[in-house]
Amino acid sequence: MYSSFDKQCNGYTMVMDKGIGFHQMKDQIAIAKPYMQFVKYGFGTSCLYQPEALLQKNRLLKDHEIIAYPGGTLFEAAYVKQLTDVFFEEIISYEFTGVEISHGTVDIPDKEKYEFIRRGKSLDLTVLSEIGKKTETGFHSLLDSIKHDLEAGADFVILEGRESGTSGLYDNEGNIQEEVLETLSKEPDLLRYIIWEAPCKDQQVAIINVLGVDVHFGNVAFEDILSVATLRKGLRSDTMLTCLK
């Protein structure tokens, strides 16, 4: 019976790590490795680790082919402090395998953003760019921003929802902007590069029911990794009829 529901799914999950320990991470990998492709150290938390503890976790994730990267907030803080050179040096020295280039809080000119994306690629990192504020300027601008980031070399583009799921893509009550879904549903070639920050189940369900199970989700809590996997496999009532037809 179990193998009957082992449906292949191409949707990735980015998990937000707000400070779990090495042994907890090992346990998470043992239980949910097939369903977690990225681990993001939330906010600027990676700066607060003891160096050896951070290296130990990053090496564990690398050994299991899970991409580890610090949250975009840390990149923006480095930009404000004019420490982006040091930021990239430490990305490498602490053996991160990815980097997020965002401008959700700090206004960074597009030209500079593209240069940072290219720099990340030159260091052989998986580069994720984030778009948040620009969703407020209109949906055509959203599409243009996604395309420009990809053209600059980004491997994935994150659509911002924040940890709370109440900004960017969503209204103050956490409801997704239907026009965003409708607009991107017409762009199948872009969907495989987009990560939807969707920390809440209702958001995940709404996106899957419109775009299918292969969408990528971000800002998923560790305790929700398997829950998201059940939504993708039709093992939860919310998506059963969509997935098991």
Coordinates of C-alpha atoms in Angstrom, one line a residue:
M1 CA 0.0 0.0 0.0
Y2 CA 2.8 2.5 0.9
S3 CA 4.4 2.2 -2.5
S4 CA 1.1 3.0 -4.1
F5 CA 1.3 6.5 -2.8
D6 CA 5.0 7.0 -3.5
K7 CA 4.1 9.4 -6.3
Q8 CA 7.1 11.1 -7.9
C9 CA 6.9 14.9 -7.4
N10 CA 9.2 17.5 -8.7
G11 CA 8.2 20.2 -6.2
Y12 CA 11.0 21.4 -3.9
T13 CA 10.6 22.4 -0.2
M14 CA 12.7 25.1 1.4
V15 CA 12.7 24.7 5.2
M16 CA 13.3 27.7 7.5
D17 CA 15.7 26.9 10.3
K18 CA 15.4 29.2 13.3
G19 CA 18.0 27.5 15.4
I20 CA 17.7 23.7 15.7
G21 CA 20.8 21.8 16.8
F22 CA 23.0 19.3 14.9
H23 CA 21.3 16.2 16.3
Q24 CA 17.8 17.5 15.7
M25 CA 18.9 18.2 12.1
K26 CA 20.2 14.6 11.8
D27 CA 16.8 13.4 13.0
Q28 CA 14.9 15.6 10.5
I29 CA 17.1 14.3 7.7
A30 CA 16.5 10.7 8.8
I31 CA 12.7 11.2 8.7
A32 CA 12.2 13.7 5.8
K33 CA 15.3 13.8 3.6
P34 CA 13.4 13.1 0.3
Y35 CA 11.1 16.1 1.0
M36 CA 13.6 18.8 1.9
Q37 CA 15.8 20.3 -0.7
F38 CA 16.8 23.6 0.9
V39 CA 17.5 24.8 4.4
K40 CA 17.5 28.5 5.0
Y41 CA 18.9 29.9 8.2
G42 CA 16.2 32.3 9.1
F43 CA 16.8 36.0 9.4
G44 CA 20.4 36.6 10.6
T45 CA 20.6 33.6 12.9
S46 CA 23.7 32.0 11.2
C47 CA 25.7 34.9 12.6
L48 CA 24.9 33.8 16.1
Y49 CA 26.3 30.2 15.9
Q50 CA 29.6 29.1 17.2
P51 CA 31.8 28.7 14.1
E52 CA 32.3 24.9 14.6
A53 CA 28.6 24.4 15.2
L54 CA 27.7 26.2 11.9
L55 CA 30.3 24.3 9.9
Q56 CA 29.1 21.0 11.4
K57 CA 25.5 21.6 10.3
N58 CA 26.5 22.9 6.9
R59 CA 28.7 19.8 6.2
L60 CA 25.9 17.5 7.3
L61 CA 23.5 19.2 4.9
K62 CA 26.1 19.1 2.1
D63 CA 26.7 15.4 2.7
H64 CA 23.0 14.8 2.1
E65 CA 22.8 17.1 -0.9
I66 CA 20.6 19.6 0.8
I67 CA 21.4 23.2 -0.1
A68 CA 22.1 25.4 2.9
Y69 CA 22.1 29.2 2.8
P70 CA 21.7 32.2 5.1
G71 CA 18.5 34.2 5.0
G72 CA 18.3 37.2 2.7
T73 CA 18.0 39.5 5.7
L74 CA 21.7 38.8 6.4
F75 CA 22.7 39.8 2.9
E76 CA 20.7 43.0 3.2
A77 CA 22.4 43.8 6.6
A78 CA 25.8 43.2 5.0
Y79 CA 24.8 45.6 2.2
V80 CA 23.8 48.3 4.6
K81 CA 27.1 47.9 6.5
Q82 CA 29.1 47.8 3.2
L83 CA 30.3 44.3 4.1
T84 CA 29.2 42.3 1.0
D85 CA 32.8 41.3 0.3
V86 CA 33.1 39.8 3.7
F87 CA 29.6 38.3 3.4
F88 CA 30.6 36.3 0.3
E89 CA 33.9 35.3 1.8
E90 CA 32.2 33.9 4.8
I91 CA 29.5 32.1 2.7
I92 CA 32.4 30.1 1.3
S93 CA 34.5 29.7 4.5
Y94 CA 31.4 28.3 6.3
E95 CA 30.7 26.0 3.5
F96 CA 27.2 27.2 2.6
T97 CA 26.1 25.9 -0.8
G98 CA 23.6 28.6 -1.6
V99 CA 23.0 32.3 -1.3
E100 CA 19.9 34.5 -1.2
I101 CA 20.0 37.9 -2.9
S102 CA 17.1 39.9 -1.7
H103 CA 15.9 43.5 -1.3
G104 CA 12.8 43.1 0.8
T105 CA 13.8 45.6 3.5
V106 CA 16.6 47.6 1.9
D107 CA 16.3 49.4 -1.5
I108 CA 19.0 47.9 -3.7
P109 CA 19.2 49.1 -7.3
D110 CA 18.4 46.3 -9.8
K111 CA 21.8 46.7 -11.5
E112 CA 23.6 46.0 -8.2
K113 CA 21.2 43.1 -7.4
Y114 CA 22.1 41.5 -10.8
E115 CA 25.8 42.0 -10.1
F116 CA 25.4 40.2 -6.7
I117 CA 23.5 37.3 -8.5
R118 CA 26.4 37.0 -10.9
R119 CA 28.9 37.0 -8.1
G120 CA 27.1 34.2 -6.4
K121 CA 27.2 32.1 -9.6
S122 CA 30.9 32.8 -10.0
L123 CA 31.4 31.2 -6.6
D124 CA 29.6 28.1 -7.8
L125 CA 26.7 28.7 -5.4
T126 CA 23.0 28.0 -5.9
V127 CA 21.6 31.5 -6.2
L128 CA 18.1 32.4 -5.0
S129 CA 16.8 35.9 -5.6
E130 CA 13.8 37.3 -3.8
I131 CA 11.0 39.5 -5.0
G132 CA 8.7 41.1 -2.5
K133 CA 8.1 44.8 -2.7
K134 CA 7.8 44.7 -6.5
T135 CA 4.6 42.7 -6.3
E136 CA 3.0 46.0 -5.1
T137 CA 3.9 47.7 -8.4
G138 CA 1.8 45.5 -10.6
F139 CA 1.8 42.0 -12.0
H140 CA 3.5 42.8 -15.3
S141 CA 6.4 44.3 -13.2
L142 CA 6.4 41.0 -11.2
L143 CA 6.9 39.0 -14.3
D144 CA 9.6 41.3 -15.6
S145 CA 11.4 41.1 -12.3
I146 CA 11.3 37.3 -12.3
K147 CA 12.6 37.2 -15.9
H148 CA 15.4 39.7 -15.2
D149 CA 16.6 37.9 -12.1
L150 CA 16.7 34.6 -14.1
E151 CA 18.5 36.3 -17.0
A152 CA 21.1 37.6 -14.5
G153 CA 21.8 34.0 -13.5
A154 CA 19.5 33.2 -10.5
D155 CA 18.7 29.5 -10.2
F156 CA 15.4 30.2 -8.4
V157 CA 13.3 33.3 -7.7
I158 CA 11.5 33.4 -4.3
L159 CA 8.2 35.2 -4.1
E160 CA 8.1 36.8 -0.7
G161 CA 5.5 35.9 1.9
R162 CA 7.7 36.2 5.0
E163 CA 7.7 33.9 8.0
S164 CA 4.2 35.0 8.9
G165 CA 2.7 34.6 5.4
T166 CA 1.1 38.0 5.6
S167 CA 3.0 40.2 3.2
G168 CA 4.2 40.2 -0.4
L169 CA 2.1 37.5 -2.0
Y170 CA -0.6 37.7 0.7
D171 CA -3.0 40.2 2.3
N172 CA -2.9 41.0 6.0
E173 CA -5.0 37.9 6.7
G174 CA -2.7 35.5 4.8
N175 CA -4.9 35.1 1.8
I176 CA -3.0 34.8 -1.5
Q177 CA -3.5 37.5 -4.2
E178 CA -5.6 35.6 -6.8
E179 CA -4.2 37.8 -9.6
V180 CA -0.7 36.5 -8.8
L181 CA -1.8 32.9 -9.1
E182 CA -3.7 33.7 -12.3
T183 CA -0.9 35.6 -13.9
L184 CA 1.7 32.9 -13.1
S185 CA -0.5 30.0 -14.1
K186 CA -0.1 31.3 -17.7
E187 CA 3.7 31.1 -17.4
P188 CA 4.4 27.4 -17.1
D189 CA 8.1 27.9 -18.2
L190 CA 8.7 30.2 -15.3
L191 CA 6.9 28.1 -12.6
R192 CA 9.8 25.6 -12.3
Y193 CA 12.1 28.4 -11.2
I194 CA 9.7 30.0 -8.6
I195 CA 9.7 29.3 -4.9
W196 CA 6.5 30.4 -3.2
E197 CA 7.0 31.4 0.4
A198 CA 3.9 29.7 1.9
P199 CA 4.3 28.8 5.6
C200 CA 0.6 28.2 6.1
K201 CA -1.4 25.1 5.1
D202 CA -4.3 27.1 3.5
Q203 CA -1.8 28.9 1.3
Q204 CA -0.1 25.6 0.2
V205 CA -3.5 24.1 -0.6
A206 CA -4.6 27.1 -2.6
I207 CA -1.4 27.1 -4.7
I208 CA -1.4 23.3 -5.3
N209 CA -5.1 23.3 -6.3
V210 CA -4.4 25.9 -9.0
L211 CA -0.8 25.1 -10.1
G212 CA -0.4 21.5 -9.3
V213 CA 1.9 19.5 -7.0
D214 CA 5.2 20.4 -8.6
V215 CA 5.3 23.9 -7.3
H216 CA 8.2 24.8 -4.9
F217 CA 7.4 26.0 -1.4
G218 CA 9.5 28.1 1.0
N219 CA 9.5 29.0 4.6
V220 CA 8.1 25.7 5.6
A221 CA 8.6 24.8 9.3
F222 CA 10.5 21.6 10.1
E223 CA 7.5 20.1 11.8
D224 CA 5.5 20.7 8.6
I225 CA 7.8 19.0 6.0
L226 CA 5.8 15.7 5.9
S227 CA 2.5 17.6 6.1
V228 CA 3.5 19.4 2.9
A229 CA 4.5 16.1 1.3
T230 CA 1.1 14.7 2.1
L231 CA -0.6 17.6 0.3
R232 CA 1.6 16.9 -2.8
K233 CA 0.7 13.2 -2.8
G234 CA -3.0 13.6 -2.1
L235 CA -2.7 12.0 1.3
R236 CA -4.7 14.9 2.9
S237 CA -8.3 15.7 2.2
D238 CA -7.5 19.2 1.1
T239 CA -5.8 18.1 -2.1
M240 CA -6.9 14.4 -2.4
L241 CA -9.2 15.0 -5.3
T242 CA -6.7 17.2 -7.1
C243 CA -3.8 14.8 -6.7
L244 CA -5.4 11.3 -6.9
K245 CA -7.5 11.7 -10.1

